[in-house]
PDB file of C-alpha atoms in Angstrom:
ATOM      1  CA  UNK A 230      -0.199  -0.199  -0.073  1.00 59.00           C
ATOM      2  CA  UNK A 231       1.828   3.026  -0.834  1.00 79.00           C
ATOM      3  CA  UNK A 232      -1.056   5.902   1.397  1.00 89.00           C
ATOM      4  CA  UNK A 233      -0.600   5.841   4.205  1.00 92.00           C
ATOM      5  CA  UNK A 234      -2.457   8.729   6.992  1.00 94.00           C
ATOM      6  CA  UNK A 235      -0.828  12.038   7.447  1.00 95.00           C
ATOM      7  CA  UNK A 236       2.381  11.146   4.762  1.00 95.00           C
ATOM      8  CA  UNK A 237       3.172  12.528   1.853  1.00 95.00           C
ATOM      9  CA  UNK A 238       3.911  11.333  -1.968  1.00 96.00           C
ATOM     10  CA  UNK A 239       4.297  12.855  -5.292  1.00 97.00           C
ATOM     11  CA  UNK A 240       1.441  12.024  -7.153  1.00 97.00           C
ATOM     12  CA  UNK A 241       0.655  11.969 -11.596  1.00 97.00           C
ATOM     13  CA  UNK A 242      -2.817  13.670 -12.162  1.00 96.00           C
ATOM     14  CA  UNK A 243      -4.395  10.579 -14.119  1.00 97.00           C
ATOM     15  CA  UNK A 244      -7.834  12.204 -15.386  1.00 96.00           C
ATOM     16  CA  UNK A 245      -9.722  15.756 -14.075  1.00 93.00           C
ATOM     17  CA  UNK A 246     -13.111  15.849 -13.033  1.00 93.00           C
ATOM     18  CA  UNK A 247     -15.649  18.492 -12.295  1.00 90.00           C
ATOM     19  CA  UNK A 248     -15.160  17.633  -8.228  1.00 92.00           C
ATOM     20  CA  UNK A 249     -11.935  16.706  -8.767  1.00 94.00           C
ATOM     21  CA  UNK A 250      -8.373  15.187 -10.120  1.00 95.00           C
ATOM     22  CA  UNK A 251      -7.776  11.862  -9.645  1.00 97.00           C
ATOM     23  CA  UNK A 252      -4.328  10.704  -9.489  1.00 97.00           C
ATOM     24  CA  UNK A 253      -1.872   7.532  -9.539  1.00 97.00           C
ATOM     25  CA  UNK A 254       1.268   6.987  -7.486  1.00 95.00           C
ATOM     26  CA  UNK A 255       4.375   5.766  -9.258  1.00 93.00           C
ATOM     27  CA  UNK A 256       3.438   2.115  -7.998  1.00 91.00           C
ATOM     28  CA  UNK A 257       0.258   2.702 -10.005  1.00 93.00           C
ATOM     29  CA  UNK A 258      -2.250   3.049  -6.462  1.00 94.00           C
ATOM     30  CA  UNK A 259      -5.011   5.125  -7.225  1.00 97.00           C
ATOM     31  CA  UNK A 260      -6.158   8.482  -5.397  1.00 97.00           C
ATOM     32  CA  UNK A 261      -7.826  11.563  -5.213  1.00 97.00           C
ATOM     33  CA  UNK A 262      -8.071  15.021  -4.611  1.00 96.00           C
ATOM     34  CA  UNK A 263     -11.068  17.369  -4.051  1.00 96.00           C
ATOM     35  CA  UNK A 264     -10.924  20.712  -5.772  1.00 91.00           C
ATOM     36  CA  UNK A 265     -10.805  22.069  -2.542  1.00 91.00           C
ATOM     37  CA  UNK A 266      -7.638  20.412  -1.783  1.00 91.00           C
ATOM     38  CA  UNK A 267      -5.853  21.710  -4.481  1.00 87.00           C
ATOM     39  CA  UNK A 268      -4.040  24.761  -4.912  1.00 84.00           C
ATOM     40  CA  UNK A 269      -2.919  23.567  -9.035  1.00 78.00           C
ATOM     41  CA  UNK A 270      -7.253  23.551  -9.406  1.00 78.00           C
ATOM     42  CA  UNK A 271      -7.667  26.228 -12.490  1.00 75.00           C
ATOM     43  CA  UNK A 272     -10.058  28.218 -13.338  1.00 76.00           C
ATOM     44  CA  UNK A 273      -9.520  27.380 -17.378  1.00 77.00           C
ATOM     45  CA  UNK A 274     -10.090  23.520 -18.451  1.00 83.00           C
ATOM     46  CA  UNK A 275      -8.694  21.326 -15.296  1.00 85.00           C
ATOM     47  CA  UNK A 276      -8.191  18.399 -18.501  1.00 87.00           C
ATOM     48  CA  UNK A 277      -4.389  20.742 -18.622  1.00 89.00           C
ATOM     49  CA  UNK A 278      -3.162  18.995 -14.895  1.00 91.00           C
ATOM     50  CA  UNK A 279      -3.778  15.956 -16.954  1.00 95.00           C
ATOM     51  CA  UNK A 280       0.270  14.063 -16.582  1.00 96.00           C
ATOM     52  CA  UNK A 281       1.284  16.748 -13.602  1.00 94.00           C
ATOM     53  CA  UNK A 282       2.976  15.713 -10.529  1.00 96.00           C
ATOM     54  CA  UNK A 283       1.806  16.722  -7.425  1.00 95.00           C
ATOM     55  CA  UNK A 284       3.452  16.601  -3.477  1.00 96.00           C
ATOM     56  CA  UNK A 285       0.404  15.423  -1.399  1.00 97.00           C
ATOM     57  CA  UNK A 286      -0.200  14.377   1.714  1.00 97.00           C
ATOM     58  CA  UNK A 287      -2.605  11.690   2.267  1.00 97.00           C
ATOM     59  CA  UNK A 288      -5.829  12.640   4.592  1.00 97.00           C
ATOM     60  CA  UNK A 289      -8.058   9.971   5.149  1.00 96.00           C
ATOM     61  CA  UNK A 290      -6.859   6.734   3.896  1.00 95.00           C
ATOM     62  CA  UNK A 291      -9.821   4.587   4.586  1.00 95.00           C
ATOM     63  CA  UNK A 292     -11.397   5.950   1.533  1.00 94.00           C
ATOM     64  CA  UNK A 293     -11.413   3.912  -1.607  1.00 93.00           C
ATOM     65  CA  UNK A 294      -9.740   5.751  -3.471  1.00 95.00           C
ATOM     66  CA  UNK A 295      -7.764   7.288  -0.786  1.00 97.00           C
ATOM     67  CA  UNK A 296      -8.323  11.108  -0.302  1.00 97.00           C
ATOM     68  CA  UNK A 297      -5.369  13.684  -0.903  1.00 97.00           C
ATOM     69  CA  UNK A 298      -4.672  17.177  -0.061  1.00 97.00           C
ATOM     70  CA  UNK A 299      -1.621  19.485  -1.838  1.00 95.00           C
ATOM     71  CA  UNK A 300      -3.020  22.579   0.685  1.00 95.00           C
ATOM     72  CA  UNK A 301       0.160  23.742   2.950  1.00 95.00           C
ATOM     73  CA  UNK A 302      -2.205  23.517   5.837  1.00 95.00           C
ATOM     74  CA  UNK A 303      -2.888  20.370   5.745  1.00 96.00           C
ATOM     75  CA  UNK A 304       0.914  19.051   4.820  1.00 95.00           C
ATOM     76  CA  UNK A 305       2.104  21.300   8.287  1.00 94.00           C
ATOM     77  CA  UNK A 306      -0.315  19.122  10.019  1.00 94.00           C
ATOM     78  CA  UNK A 307       0.131  16.171   9.117  1.00 93.00           C
ATOM     79  CA  UNK A 308       3.800  17.107   9.658  1.00 92.00           C
ATOM     80  CA  UNK A 309       2.758  17.670  12.891  1.00 92.00           C
ATOM     81  CA  UNK A 310       1.320  14.453  13.118  1.00 90.00           C
ATOM     82  CA  UNK A 311       4.323  12.794  12.293  1.00 86.00           C
ATOM     83  CA  UNK A 312       6.324  14.505  14.828  1.00 86.00           C
ATOM     84  CA  UNK A 313       8.517  16.537  11.984  1.00 76.00           C
ATOM     85  CA  UNK A 314       9.424  20.057  11.725  1.00 71.00           C
ATOM     86  CA  UNK A 315       6.960  22.394   9.181  1.00 60.00           C
TER      87      UNK A 315
END
């Protein structure tokens, strides 16, 4: 399993939906980033993000697909949970 709660991972956008981004880890594991959890979410065509690599943090590993966030605030919270400096 690639996705562990509060851990950070680089993912590639494989599809854009009106509600967010479908992403995939380097091992092929799927995840999802809600459009409210991505500052990369464009005001234009979200399909332009397909193929983009994003640095994300796992915010819910109980869902299928797991939920991730690229927001700095979520990364900071996850680092605090892991006992790391932010």
